Amino acid sequence: MAKMHVAIKLLHNADSDADLASNTPAKQRLAYDELLAHQLSMVLIKLAYQKTVGVSKTPLQSLVQEALTLCPYTLTNAQKNALYDIQADLISPHQMHRLIQGDVGSGKTIVALLGMLHTVASKHQATLLAPTDILARQHFASIRPICEQLGLNVRLFTGRDKAAERRQNTSDLADGTIHIAIGTHALIQEAITFKSLGMAVIDEQHKFGVEQRAALSEKGQFIDTLFMSATPIPRTIVLARYGDLDISIIDEKPPGRKDIKTLVMPATKEPDLISSLNRSVQAGNQIYWVCPLIEDSETLDLTPAELRYEKLQAILSHRIGLVHGRMKGAEKDAVMDAFKLGDLDILVATTVIEVGVDVPNATLMVIENAERFGLAQLHQLRGRIGRNDLESTCILLYNENPSEIAQARLRVMKDTNDGFKIAEQDLLLRGSGEIAGTRQSGFSNYKFADPFEHRTLMETAYIRAKHLLQNNPNLIGASGDALRLLLKLHNRHDTLRYARSG
């Protein structure tokens, strides 16, 4: 790899575009310096977290073991490993800052619940924050039955709570009557106080801003924080954006779950598809039909959900419902509850059902205009089915002449159910600049580094940063001075406060 001054000279005196390519020694050298500076800053923050004073939570009763006996299935090895990581963090005298990453349906919520129960058994409260009303209610519906059998008080906090209910819940939270609070942004309002908040779980954490996460952390002292992501993230992006967190990965599905069969079909075959829907409903199955829009658009040639709902009602005699983001909360809940209870056969929906919806009897999904969706969103939508031991099928309907990238996305969905592989392919197809969260990771400010083109360098920089700071955490001496200078050159000097000078 070229020396820095040589690399700069070569790039400033390039003879052609080829001399500026990402794989040239000069470009790689400068990209590596940027990546190393970023990784040094991430590891410095991580080491500071590990030293941050917390509260050791050693349970006074075995709520976790009791809860495990109430689970409908045995934890997978991946879930057990993640739970071990979380419990070790909770027992530690330092604060937890951990990301639990898992594929759709891998069972992250039960692991998070067991961590919260460990906290409650240690005489502290726990909370779970979700970005949407639907997801918060889904968590509440799945967590409450287990907690009630354990004699614990769980409450839901959302923006739709009535005034009297909100006052009572707020009072019960403050005096410790509530053991676990589940909710949306309503939980981080100034009026909300906890008697002793010990653990916070933030689901789909990338949908919350820094200020919102900080507002939650201010609800208690020495709070252990567990972040959850249902969207598998390529390792390159994990290192770029979450290098300051400890990471646990759940890469197994609960026993009995089968892979979802995915079919790719042109929109011209819609009549045949409608006939197959008829047969599926008659067999006792429920169906999602997903559309990208709510209503008609003058500029986009897409079928809106409202029009699809009307068409299916005109053709089929089955019970059909419609749900989308513009509906009032109570109306949306009524439709979703009817579908969950089996009072609807087909649910026409927008991407409002992308997360937080669990209807085990739904075994067929149609995604219309599938070529318009990104891989991550297609995978999340498909994850709404296959949530039992039945065969499930996802049909991707596409319009004429999809782009090459759109065709490639559809092929990926057809070929694999593995969210981690899909995330890697998403990075390959879309490039680093379009991956969600990349801008927040700092890559938008990089002059030379690219998380896709330089992913091997990223890994090398991560390993090197860990080694350097394990041997010299306070950056002292000549080597420490050199690293301090590197951080300053790449605008990472703000993290130097985590390396005490001595």
Short mmCIF file of C-alpha atoms in Angstrom, two decimals:
data_model
loop_
_atom_site.label_atom_id
_atom_site.label_comp_id
_atom_site.label_asym_id
_atom_site.label_seq_id
_atom_site.Cartn_x
_atom_site.Cartn_y
_atom_site.Cartn_z
CA MET A 1 0.00 0.00 0.00
CA ALA A 2 1.39 3.41 -0.94
CA LYS A 3 2.71 5.85 1.66
CA MET A 4 0.38 8.75 2.41
CA HIS A 5 2.42 11.52 0.78
CA VAL A 6 2.97 9.33 -2.30
CA ALA A 7 -0.75 8.50 -2.49
CA ILE A 8 -1.76 12.16 -2.31
CA LYS A 9 0.77 13.10 -5.00
CA LEU A 10 -0.44 10.34 -7.32
CA LEU A 11 -4.09 11.32 -6.97
CA HIS A 12 -3.40 15.02 -7.49
CA ASN A 13 -1.45 14.23 -10.65
CA ALA A 14 -3.70 11.55 -12.11
CA ASP A 15 -3.40 11.07 -15.88
CA SER A 16 -6.76 9.35 -16.35
CA ASP A 17 -9.93 8.22 -14.60
CA ALA A 18 -8.29 4.81 -14.13
CA ASP A 19 -5.76 6.43 -11.79
CA LEU A 20 -8.66 7.51 -9.57
CA ALA A 21 -10.33 4.09 -9.38
CA SER A 22 -11.17 2.70 -5.93
CA ASN A 23 -8.80 -0.26 -6.34
CA THR A 24 -5.62 1.74 -7.02
CA PRO A 25 -2.94 1.59 -4.28
CA ALA A 26 -3.14 5.36 -3.80
CA LYS A 27 -6.95 5.40 -3.37
CA GLN A 28 -6.86 2.36 -1.08
CA ARG A 29 -4.22 3.95 1.13
CA LEU A 30 -6.25 7.10 1.74
CA ALA A 31 -9.49 5.12 2.08
CA TYR A 32 -7.82 2.94 4.71
CA ASP A 33 -6.75 5.99 6.70
CA GLU A 34 -10.33 7.26 6.75
CA LEU A 35 -11.68 3.85 7.73
CA LEU A 36 -9.07 3.44 10.46
CA ALA A 37 -9.93 6.87 11.87
CA HIS A 38 -13.62 5.92 11.90
CA GLN A 39 -12.98 2.57 13.54
CA LEU A 40 -10.67 4.11 16.14
CA SER A 41 -13.44 6.54 17.07
CA MET A 42 -16.00 3.71 17.27
CA VAL A 43 -13.77 1.52 19.44
CA LEU A 44 -12.93 4.47 21.73
CA ILE A 45 -16.65 5.06 22.31
CA LYS A 46 -17.22 1.33 22.84
CA LEU A 47 -14.42 1.12 25.42
CA ALA A 48 -15.90 4.14 27.18
CA TYR A 49 -19.30 2.42 27.29
CA GLN A 50 -17.70 -0.66 28.79
CA LYS A 51 -16.25 1.49 31.58
CA THR A 52 -19.46 3.46 32.19
CA VAL A 53 -20.78 2.84 35.67
CA GLY A 54 -24.01 0.90 35.73
CA VAL A 55 -26.04 -1.19 38.15
CA SER A 56 -25.37 -4.90 38.41
CA LYS A 57 -28.70 -6.71 38.05
CA THR A 58 -28.62 -10.07 39.78
CA PRO A 59 -32.16 -11.49 39.91
CA LEU A 60 -33.74 -12.11 43.28
CA GLN A 61 -36.05 -14.70 41.70
CA SER A 62 -35.90 -16.83 38.60
CA LEU A 63 -38.52 -15.12 36.46
CA VAL A 64 -36.53 -15.95 33.35
CA GLN A 65 -36.71 -19.70 34.00
CA GLU A 66 -40.44 -19.47 34.75
CA ALA A 67 -41.00 -17.56 31.52
CA LEU A 68 -39.10 -20.16 29.51
CA THR A 69 -41.54 -22.83 30.69
CA LEU A 70 -44.39 -20.68 29.31
CA CYS A 71 -42.83 -20.28 25.86
CA PRO A 72 -44.55 -22.35 23.13
CA TYR A 73 -41.17 -23.45 21.76
CA THR A 74 -37.60 -24.12 22.89
CA LEU A 75 -35.12 -21.35 22.25
CA THR A 76 -32.74 -21.87 19.34
CA ASN A 77 -29.01 -21.91 20.00
CA ALA A 78 -28.74 -18.43 18.48
CA GLN A 79 -31.42 -17.14 20.86
CA LYS A 80 -29.69 -18.78 23.83
CA ASN A 81 -26.39 -17.16 22.87
CA ALA A 82 -28.01 -13.74 22.54
CA LEU A 83 -29.74 -14.17 25.91
CA TYR A 84 -26.41 -15.17 27.48
CA ASP A 85 -24.84 -11.97 26.10
CA ILE A 86 -27.67 -9.83 27.45
CA GLN A 87 -27.65 -11.43 30.91
CA ALA A 88 -23.87 -11.06 31.14
CA ASP A 89 -24.28 -7.35 30.35
CA LEU A 90 -27.03 -6.98 32.95
CA ILE A 91 -24.98 -8.68 35.67
CA SER A 92 -21.95 -6.56 34.80
CA PRO A 93 -21.41 -3.35 36.85
CA HIS A 94 -21.20 -1.42 33.57
CA GLN A 95 -24.00 -0.17 31.35
CA MET A 96 -25.19 -2.33 28.46
CA HIS A 97 -25.15 -0.90 24.94
CA ARG A 98 -26.00 -3.88 22.74
CA LEU A 99 -27.57 -4.39 19.32
CA ILE A 100 -29.49 -7.60 18.78
CA GLN A 101 -29.80 -8.27 15.08
CA GLY A 102 -32.05 -10.99 13.70
CA ASP A 103 -33.90 -12.00 10.59
CA VAL A 104 -37.67 -11.78 10.22
CA GLY A 105 -39.31 -14.31 12.55
CA SER A 106 -36.07 -15.29 14.31
CA GLY A 107 -37.49 -14.60 17.78
CA LYS A 108 -35.81 -11.38 18.90
CA THR A 109 -38.79 -10.23 20.98
CA ILE A 110 -38.80 -13.20 23.34
CA VAL A 111 -35.08 -12.75 23.96
CA ALA A 112 -35.62 -9.05 24.70
CA LEU A 113 -38.50 -9.98 27.03
CA LEU A 114 -36.30 -12.42 28.95
CA GLY A 115 -33.76 -9.64 29.40
CA MET A 116 -36.51 -7.34 30.70
CA LEU A 117 -37.69 -10.06 33.08
CA HIS A 118 -34.13 -10.41 34.39
CA THR A 119 -34.26 -6.66 35.08
CA VAL A 120 -37.70 -6.82 36.75
CA ALA A 121 -36.54 -9.71 38.94
CA SER A 122 -33.74 -7.40 40.06
CA LYS A 123 -36.33 -4.91 41.35
CA HIS A 124 -36.17 -2.48 38.44
CA GLN A 125 -38.60 -1.52 35.67
CA ALA A 126 -38.15 -2.12 31.96
CA THR A 127 -39.54 -0.50 28.84
CA LEU A 128 -39.85 -1.33 25.15
CA LEU A 129 -40.04 1.53 22.65
CA ALA A 130 -41.42 0.91 19.14
CA PRO A 131 -41.65 3.39 16.25
CA THR A 132 -45.26 2.68 15.22
CA ASP A 133 -48.56 2.11 16.93
CA ILE A 134 -49.06 -1.22 15.14
CA LEU A 135 -45.66 -2.55 16.22
CA ALA A 136 -46.13 -1.39 19.82
CA ARG A 137 -49.51 -3.12 20.00
CA GLN A 138 -48.09 -6.30 18.50
CA HIS A 139 -45.34 -6.37 21.14
CA PHE A 140 -47.91 -5.73 23.86
CA ALA A 141 -50.15 -8.54 22.56
CA SER A 142 -47.28 -11.05 22.53
CA ILE A 143 -45.64 -10.02 25.82
CA ARG A 144 -48.66 -9.44 28.08
CA PRO A 145 -49.93 -13.07 28.27
CA ILE A 146 -46.58 -14.37 29.54
CA CYS A 147 -46.17 -11.51 32.00
CA GLU A 148 -49.68 -11.85 33.37
CA GLN A 149 -49.03 -15.53 34.13
CA LEU A 150 -45.94 -14.38 36.04
CA GLY A 151 -47.99 -11.88 38.04
CA LEU A 152 -46.42 -8.84 36.37
CA ASN A 153 -48.11 -5.61 35.34
CA VAL A 154 -47.57 -4.59 31.70
CA ARG A 155 -49.12 -1.46 30.17
CA LEU A 156 -49.31 0.05 26.71
CA PHE A 157 -48.54 3.73 26.10
CA THR A 158 -49.48 5.30 22.74
CA GLY A 159 -50.60 8.66 21.42
CA ARG A 160 -54.16 7.34 21.25
CA ASP A 161 -54.57 6.80 25.00
CA LYS A 162 -57.57 8.60 26.49
CA ALA A 163 -56.83 11.29 29.06
CA ALA A 164 -58.05 9.33 32.10
CA GLU A 165 -56.21 6.19 30.99
CA ARG A 166 -53.03 8.20 30.36
CA ARG A 167 -53.19 9.80 33.83
CA GLN A 168 -53.63 6.42 35.52
CA ASN A 169 -50.83 4.77 33.54
CA THR A 170 -48.49 7.68 34.21
CA SER A 171 -49.22 7.49 37.95
CA ASP A 172 -48.77 3.70 38.05
CA LEU A 173 -45.47 3.97 36.18
CA ALA A 174 -44.13 6.58 38.59
CA ASP A 175 -45.01 4.60 41.72
CA GLY A 176 -43.66 1.30 40.38
CA THR A 177 -47.00 -0.49 39.92
CA ILE A 178 -46.10 -1.07 36.28
CA HIS A 179 -43.22 -3.48 35.78
CA ILE A 180 -42.90 -3.22 32.00
CA ALA A 181 -44.05 -0.32 29.84
CA ILE A 182 -44.48 -0.84 26.10
CA GLY A 183 -45.20 2.01 23.76
CA THR A 184 -44.42 4.51 21.05
CA HIS A 185 -43.00 8.04 21.29
CA ALA A 186 -45.62 8.60 24.02
CA LEU A 187 -43.17 6.94 26.42
CA ILE A 188 -40.55 9.65 25.99
CA GLN A 189 -42.82 12.59 26.77
CA GLU A 190 -41.61 14.84 29.56
CA ALA A 191 -44.55 13.91 31.81
CA ILE A 192 -43.54 10.22 31.82
CA THR A 193 -41.44 9.18 34.82
CA PHE A 194 -40.36 5.77 36.11
CA LYS A 195 -39.80 4.77 39.71
CA SER A 196 -36.65 2.84 38.75
CA LEU A 197 -36.04 2.26 35.05
CA GLY A 198 -33.31 -0.33 34.68
CA MET A 199 -33.52 -1.46 31.05
CA ALA A 200 -34.74 0.05 27.80
CA VAL A 201 -35.34 -1.93 24.61
CA ILE A 202 -35.53 0.17 21.44
CA ASP A 203 -37.00 -1.72 18.48
CA GLU A 204 -36.30 -0.69 14.89
CA GLN A 205 -33.96 1.80 16.52
CA HIS A 206 -32.84 3.35 13.25
CA LYS A 207 -36.30 4.96 13.05
CA PHE A 208 -35.60 7.03 16.16
CA GLY A 209 -33.41 10.11 16.25
CA VAL A 210 -30.51 10.69 18.61
CA GLU A 211 -32.58 13.17 20.63
CA GLN A 212 -35.41 10.67 21.06
CA ARG A 213 -33.08 7.93 22.27
CA ALA A 214 -31.43 10.43 24.63
CA ALA A 215 -34.85 11.43 26.01
CA LEU A 216 -35.51 7.81 26.95
CA SER A 217 -32.10 7.36 28.56
CA GLU A 218 -32.84 10.37 30.78
CA LYS A 219 -35.80 8.52 32.32
CA GLY A 220 -33.49 6.76 34.76
CA GLN A 221 -29.92 6.37 35.99
CA PHE A 222 -27.44 3.83 34.63
CA ILE A 223 -30.00 2.36 32.21
CA ASP A 224 -29.00 -0.74 30.25
CA THR A 225 -29.99 -0.29 26.61
CA LEU A 226 -30.78 -3.01 24.09
CA PHE A 227 -31.33 -2.01 20.47
CA MET A 228 -33.16 -4.36 18.10
CA SER A 229 -33.10 -4.47 14.32
CA ALA A 230 -35.41 -6.70 12.30
CA THR A 231 -33.65 -5.66 9.10
CA PRO A 232 -30.46 -7.69 8.64
CA ILE A 233 -27.56 -5.34 8.01
CA PRO A 234 -24.44 -6.18 5.96
CA ARG A 235 -21.38 -6.56 8.19
CA THR A 236 -19.72 -3.63 6.40
CA ILE A 237 -22.57 -1.32 7.40
CA VAL A 238 -22.67 -2.79 10.92
CA LEU A 239 -19.00 -1.88 11.39
CA ALA A 240 -19.55 1.56 9.88
CA ARG A 241 -22.63 2.51 11.84
CA TYR A 242 -22.73 0.31 14.94
CA GLY A 243 -19.05 -0.23 15.70
CA ASP A 244 -19.58 1.41 19.10
CA LEU A 245 -22.10 -1.26 20.17
CA ASP A 246 -21.73 -4.87 21.25
CA ILE A 247 -23.60 -7.04 18.78
CA SER A 248 -25.54 -10.30 19.11
CA ILE A 249 -26.90 -12.03 16.02
CA ILE A 250 -29.88 -14.39 15.87
CA ASP A 251 -29.54 -16.22 12.58
CA GLU A 252 -31.83 -19.21 13.20
CA LYS A 253 -35.59 -19.52 12.95
CA PRO A 254 -37.69 -21.21 15.66
CA PRO A 255 -38.24 -24.96 15.12
CA GLY A 256 -40.99 -25.85 12.64
CA ARG A 257 -40.78 -22.67 10.57
CA LYS A 258 -40.52 -23.46 6.86
CA ASP A 259 -38.95 -21.41 4.10
CA ILE A 260 -41.46 -19.33 2.17
CA LYS A 261 -41.84 -20.30 -1.47
CA THR A 262 -41.53 -17.20 -3.65
CA LEU A 263 -42.92 -16.95 -7.18
CA VAL A 264 -42.22 -14.14 -9.64
CA MET A 265 -45.13 -13.48 -11.98
CA PRO A 266 -45.97 -10.86 -14.65
CA ALA A 267 -49.08 -8.77 -14.06
CA THR A 268 -50.60 -10.27 -17.23
CA LYS A 269 -51.20 -13.49 -15.25
CA GLU A 270 -53.46 -11.74 -12.77
CA PRO A 271 -56.62 -13.67 -13.87
CA ASP A 272 -54.89 -17.00 -13.14
CA LEU A 273 -53.70 -15.60 -9.81
CA ILE A 274 -57.23 -14.57 -8.80
CA SER A 275 -58.40 -18.16 -9.45
CA SER A 276 -55.66 -19.52 -7.20
CA LEU A 277 -56.69 -17.06 -4.47
CA ASN A 278 -60.17 -18.53 -4.62
CA ARG A 279 -58.83 -22.03 -4.06
CA SER A 280 -56.57 -20.88 -1.23
CA VAL A 281 -59.40 -19.20 0.68
CA GLN A 282 -61.62 -22.24 0.20
CA ALA A 283 -58.83 -24.30 1.76
CA GLY A 284 -59.08 -22.12 4.89
CA ASN A 285 -56.06 -19.87 4.33
CA GLN A 286 -55.84 -16.10 4.72
CA ILE A 287 -54.17 -13.77 2.23
CA TYR A 288 -52.36 -10.43 2.17
CA TRP A 289 -52.47 -8.36 -1.01
CA VAL A 290 -49.94 -5.52 -0.78
CA CYS A 291 -49.98 -2.39 -2.96
CA PRO A 292 -47.43 0.44 -3.03
CA LEU A 293 -50.01 3.27 -3.05
CA ILE A 294 -53.18 4.14 -1.19
CA GLU A 295 -55.03 5.94 -3.96
CA ASP A 296 -54.71 6.62 -7.68
CA SER A 297 -51.78 8.65 -8.95
CA GLU A 298 -51.65 10.71 -12.13
CA THR A 299 -47.90 10.30 -12.45
CA LEU A 300 -47.32 6.64 -11.53
CA ASP A 301 -48.64 3.61 -13.41
CA LEU A 302 -49.38 1.62 -10.26
CA THR A 303 -52.48 -0.07 -8.89
CA PRO A 304 -53.51 1.69 -5.63
CA ALA A 305 -54.80 -0.25 -2.63
CA GLU A 306 -58.26 1.33 -2.76
CA LEU A 307 -58.74 0.35 -6.40
CA ARG A 308 -57.43 -3.18 -5.79
CA TYR A 309 -59.84 -3.54 -2.88
CA GLU A 310 -62.77 -2.54 -5.08
CA LYS A 311 -61.69 -4.88 -7.88
CA LEU A 312 -61.35 -7.89 -5.59
CA GLN A 313 -64.70 -7.16 -3.98
CA ALA A 314 -66.33 -7.08 -7.42
CA ILE A 315 -64.75 -10.39 -8.48
CA LEU A 316 -64.68 -12.49 -5.29
CA SER A 317 -67.36 -13.36 -2.78
CA HIS A 318 -64.88 -13.65 0.09
CA ARG A 319 -64.61 -11.34 3.08
CA ILE A 320 -62.11 -8.63 2.13
CA GLY A 321 -60.67 -5.81 4.24
CA LEU A 322 -58.56 -2.72 3.51
CA VAL A 323 -55.92 -1.12 5.72
CA HIS A 324 -53.58 1.80 5.04
CA GLY A 325 -51.71 4.54 6.83
CA ARG A 326 -54.30 7.30 6.40
CA MET A 327 -57.00 5.42 8.28
CA LYS A 328 -57.82 6.49 11.83
CA GLY A 329 -56.21 4.36 14.50
CA ALA A 330 -59.40 2.76 15.77
CA GLU A 331 -60.55 1.96 12.23
CA LYS A 332 -57.19 0.43 11.40
CA ASP A 333 -57.26 -1.64 14.62
CA ALA A 334 -60.74 -2.94 13.83
CA VAL A 335 -59.67 -4.19 10.40
CA MET A 336 -56.46 -5.77 11.72
CA ASP A 337 -58.31 -7.44 14.61
CA ALA A 338 -60.89 -8.85 12.20
CA PHE A 339 -58.10 -10.33 10.07
CA LYS A 340 -56.33 -11.81 13.10
CA LEU A 341 -59.58 -13.36 14.34
CA GLY A 342 -60.27 -14.92 10.95
CA ASP A 343 -63.26 -12.72 10.18
CA LEU A 344 -61.57 -11.57 6.97
CA ASP A 345 -60.18 -13.84 4.25
CA ILE A 346 -58.16 -11.29 2.30
CA LEU A 347 -56.49 -8.14 3.57
CA VAL A 348 -55.57 -5.50 0.98
CA ALA A 349 -52.88 -3.30 2.49
CA THR A 350 -50.09 -0.84 1.91
CA THR A 351 -46.68 -1.21 3.57
CA VAL A 352 -48.30 -0.29 6.89
CA ILE A 353 -48.17 -4.05 7.59
CA GLU A 354 -44.40 -4.21 6.99
CA VAL A 355 -43.59 -4.72 10.68
CA GLY A 356 -45.54 -5.60 13.80
CA VAL A 357 -48.21 -7.80 12.21
CA ASP A 358 -48.42 -11.46 13.19
CA VAL A 359 -51.28 -13.57 11.79
CA PRO A 360 -50.14 -17.23 11.79
CA ASN A 361 -53.02 -18.38 9.56
CA ALA A 362 -51.96 -16.05 6.73
CA THR A 363 -50.08 -18.29 4.31
CA LEU A 364 -50.23 -16.39 1.02
CA MET A 365 -49.03 -12.91 0.11
CA VAL A 366 -49.30 -11.06 -3.18
CA ILE A 367 -47.05 -8.02 -3.60
CA GLU A 368 -48.23 -5.91 -6.50
CA ASN A 369 -45.76 -3.79 -8.49
CA ALA A 370 -43.02 -5.70 -6.69
CA GLU A 371 -40.42 -4.17 -8.98
CA ARG A 372 -41.03 -0.84 -7.21
CA PHE A 373 -39.91 -2.12 -3.79
CA GLY A 374 -36.39 -2.44 -2.41
CA LEU A 375 -35.03 -5.81 -1.31
CA ALA A 376 -35.16 -5.03 2.40
CA GLN A 377 -38.80 -3.97 2.19
CA LEU A 378 -39.78 -6.99 0.09
CA HIS A 379 -38.13 -9.26 2.65
CA GLN A 380 -39.88 -7.54 5.56
CA LEU A 381 -43.26 -7.78 3.83
CA ARG A 382 -42.73 -11.44 2.99
CA GLY A 383 -41.96 -12.04 6.65
CA ARG A 384 -45.61 -11.41 7.53
CA ILE A 385 -46.35 -14.96 6.32
CA GLY A 386 -44.60 -18.22 7.14
CA ARG A 387 -45.13 -17.60 10.85
CA ASN A 388 -46.31 -21.15 11.54
CA ASP A 389 -45.53 -24.70 10.41
CA LEU A 390 -47.69 -24.44 7.25
CA GLU A 391 -46.47 -24.06 3.68
CA SER A 392 -46.52 -20.40 2.71
CA THR A 393 -46.16 -18.67 -0.66
CA CYS A 394 -45.26 -15.12 -1.67
CA ILE A 395 -46.13 -13.99 -5.20
CA LEU A 396 -44.25 -11.03 -6.63
CA LEU A 397 -46.31 -9.40 -9.39
CA TYR A 398 -44.38 -7.13 -11.73
CA ASN A 399 -45.34 -4.82 -14.59
CA GLU A 400 -43.88 -4.97 -18.08
CA ASN A 401 -40.21 -4.18 -18.74
CA PRO A 402 -38.78 -3.89 -15.21
CA SER A 403 -35.25 -2.48 -15.05
CA GLU A 404 -32.25 -4.81 -14.84
CA ILE A 405 -31.75 -3.96 -11.18
CA ALA A 406 -35.45 -4.62 -10.46
CA GLN A 407 -35.18 -8.00 -12.21
CA ALA A 408 -32.10 -8.81 -10.15
CA ARG A 409 -33.96 -7.95 -6.93
CA LEU A 410 -36.85 -10.24 -7.86
CA ARG A 411 -34.40 -13.07 -8.61
CA VAL A 412 -32.76 -12.65 -5.22
CA MET A 413 -36.14 -12.86 -3.49
CA LYS A 414 -37.01 -15.98 -5.46
CA ASP A 415 -33.71 -17.68 -4.65
CA THR A 416 -33.31 -17.11 -0.90
CA ASN A 417 -35.16 -16.55 2.37
CA ASP A 418 -31.96 -15.63 4.23
CA GLY A 419 -32.21 -11.99 5.27
CA PHE A 420 -28.47 -11.66 5.77
CA LYS A 421 -27.78 -12.83 2.21
CA ILE A 422 -30.49 -10.50 0.97
CA ALA A 423 -28.88 -7.59 2.83
CA GLU A 424 -25.53 -8.31 1.17
CA GLN A 425 -27.17 -8.49 -2.26
CA ASP A 426 -28.99 -5.24 -1.50
CA LEU A 427 -25.64 -3.59 -0.90
CA LEU A 428 -24.26 -5.06 -4.13
CA LEU A 429 -27.24 -3.96 -6.24
CA ARG A 430 -27.91 -0.54 -4.78
CA GLY A 431 -24.42 0.51 -3.79
CA SER A 432 -23.45 2.00 -0.47
CA GLY A 433 -24.94 5.41 -1.19
CA GLU A 434 -28.55 4.16 -1.11
CA ILE A 435 -28.41 1.79 1.84
CA ALA A 436 -30.63 3.06 4.65
CA GLY A 437 -28.62 4.68 7.41
CA THR A 438 -25.39 5.05 5.45
CA ARG A 439 -25.54 8.82 5.65
CA GLN A 440 -25.85 8.62 9.42
CA SER A 441 -22.78 6.38 9.57
CA GLY A 442 -20.56 9.13 8.25
CA PHE A 443 -19.93 7.69 4.79
CA SER A 444 -21.54 10.65 3.09
CA ASN A 445 -18.65 12.77 4.37
CA TYR A 446 -15.91 10.40 3.24
CA LYS A 447 -13.68 11.52 0.43
CA PHE A 448 -12.15 8.15 -0.43
CA ALA A 449 -13.80 5.29 1.47
CA ASP A 450 -16.81 3.37 0.23
CA PRO A 451 -18.46 0.63 2.35
CA PHE A 452 -18.97 -1.60 -0.68
CA GLU A 453 -15.79 -1.07 -2.68
CA HIS A 454 -13.59 -1.07 0.41
CA ARG A 455 -15.36 -3.62 2.60
CA THR A 456 -12.15 -5.69 3.03
CA LEU A 457 -10.31 -2.56 4.14
CA MET A 458 -13.13 -1.84 6.58
CA GLU A 459 -12.66 -5.25 8.19
CA THR A 460 -8.90 -4.74 8.34
CA ALA A 461 -9.31 -1.29 9.88
CA TYR A 462 -11.70 -2.67 12.50
CA ILE A 463 -9.28 -5.42 13.55
CA ARG A 464 -6.36 -2.97 13.59
CA ALA A 465 -8.25 -0.38 15.66
CA LYS A 466 -9.18 -2.98 18.27
CA HIS A 467 -5.57 -4.17 18.50
CA LEU A 468 -4.14 -0.65 18.76
CA LEU A 469 -6.53 0.45 21.50
CA GLN A 470 -6.25 -2.76 23.49
CA ASN A 471 -2.51 -2.09 23.76
CA ASN A 472 -2.75 1.69 24.14
CA PRO A 473 -6.28 2.73 25.24
CA ASN A 474 -5.19 6.22 26.31
CA LEU A 475 -3.20 6.91 23.12
CA ILE A 476 0.05 7.82 24.87
CA GLY A 477 3.57 7.96 23.48
CA ALA A 478 4.68 8.45 19.88
CA SER A 479 2.24 5.89 18.47
CA GLY A 480 -0.60 7.47 20.44
CA ASP A 481 0.30 10.90 19.12
CA ALA A 482 0.20 9.55 15.57
CA LEU A 483 -3.28 8.11 16.12
CA ARG A 484 -4.49 11.35 17.71
CA LEU A 485 -3.27 13.21 14.64
CA LEU A 486 -5.06 10.73 12.36
CA LEU A 487 -8.33 11.32 14.22
CA LYS A 488 -7.93 15.08 13.98
CA LEU A 489 -7.10 14.95 10.27
CA HIS A 490 -10.32 13.01 9.59
CA ASN A 491 -12.54 15.16 11.80
CA ARG A 492 -12.92 12.51 14.51
CA HIS A 493 -11.23 14.62 17.17
CA ASP A 494 -14.43 14.77 19.24
CA THR A 495 -13.89 11.14 20.29
CA LEU A 496 -10.46 11.93 21.77
CA ARG A 497 -12.21 12.83 25.03
CA TYR A 498 -12.72 9.10 25.53
CA ALA A 499 -8.94 8.55 25.56
CA ARG A 500 -7.59 10.10 28.73
CA SER A 501 -4.05 11.37 28.34
CA GLY A 502 -2.56 9.35 30.91
#
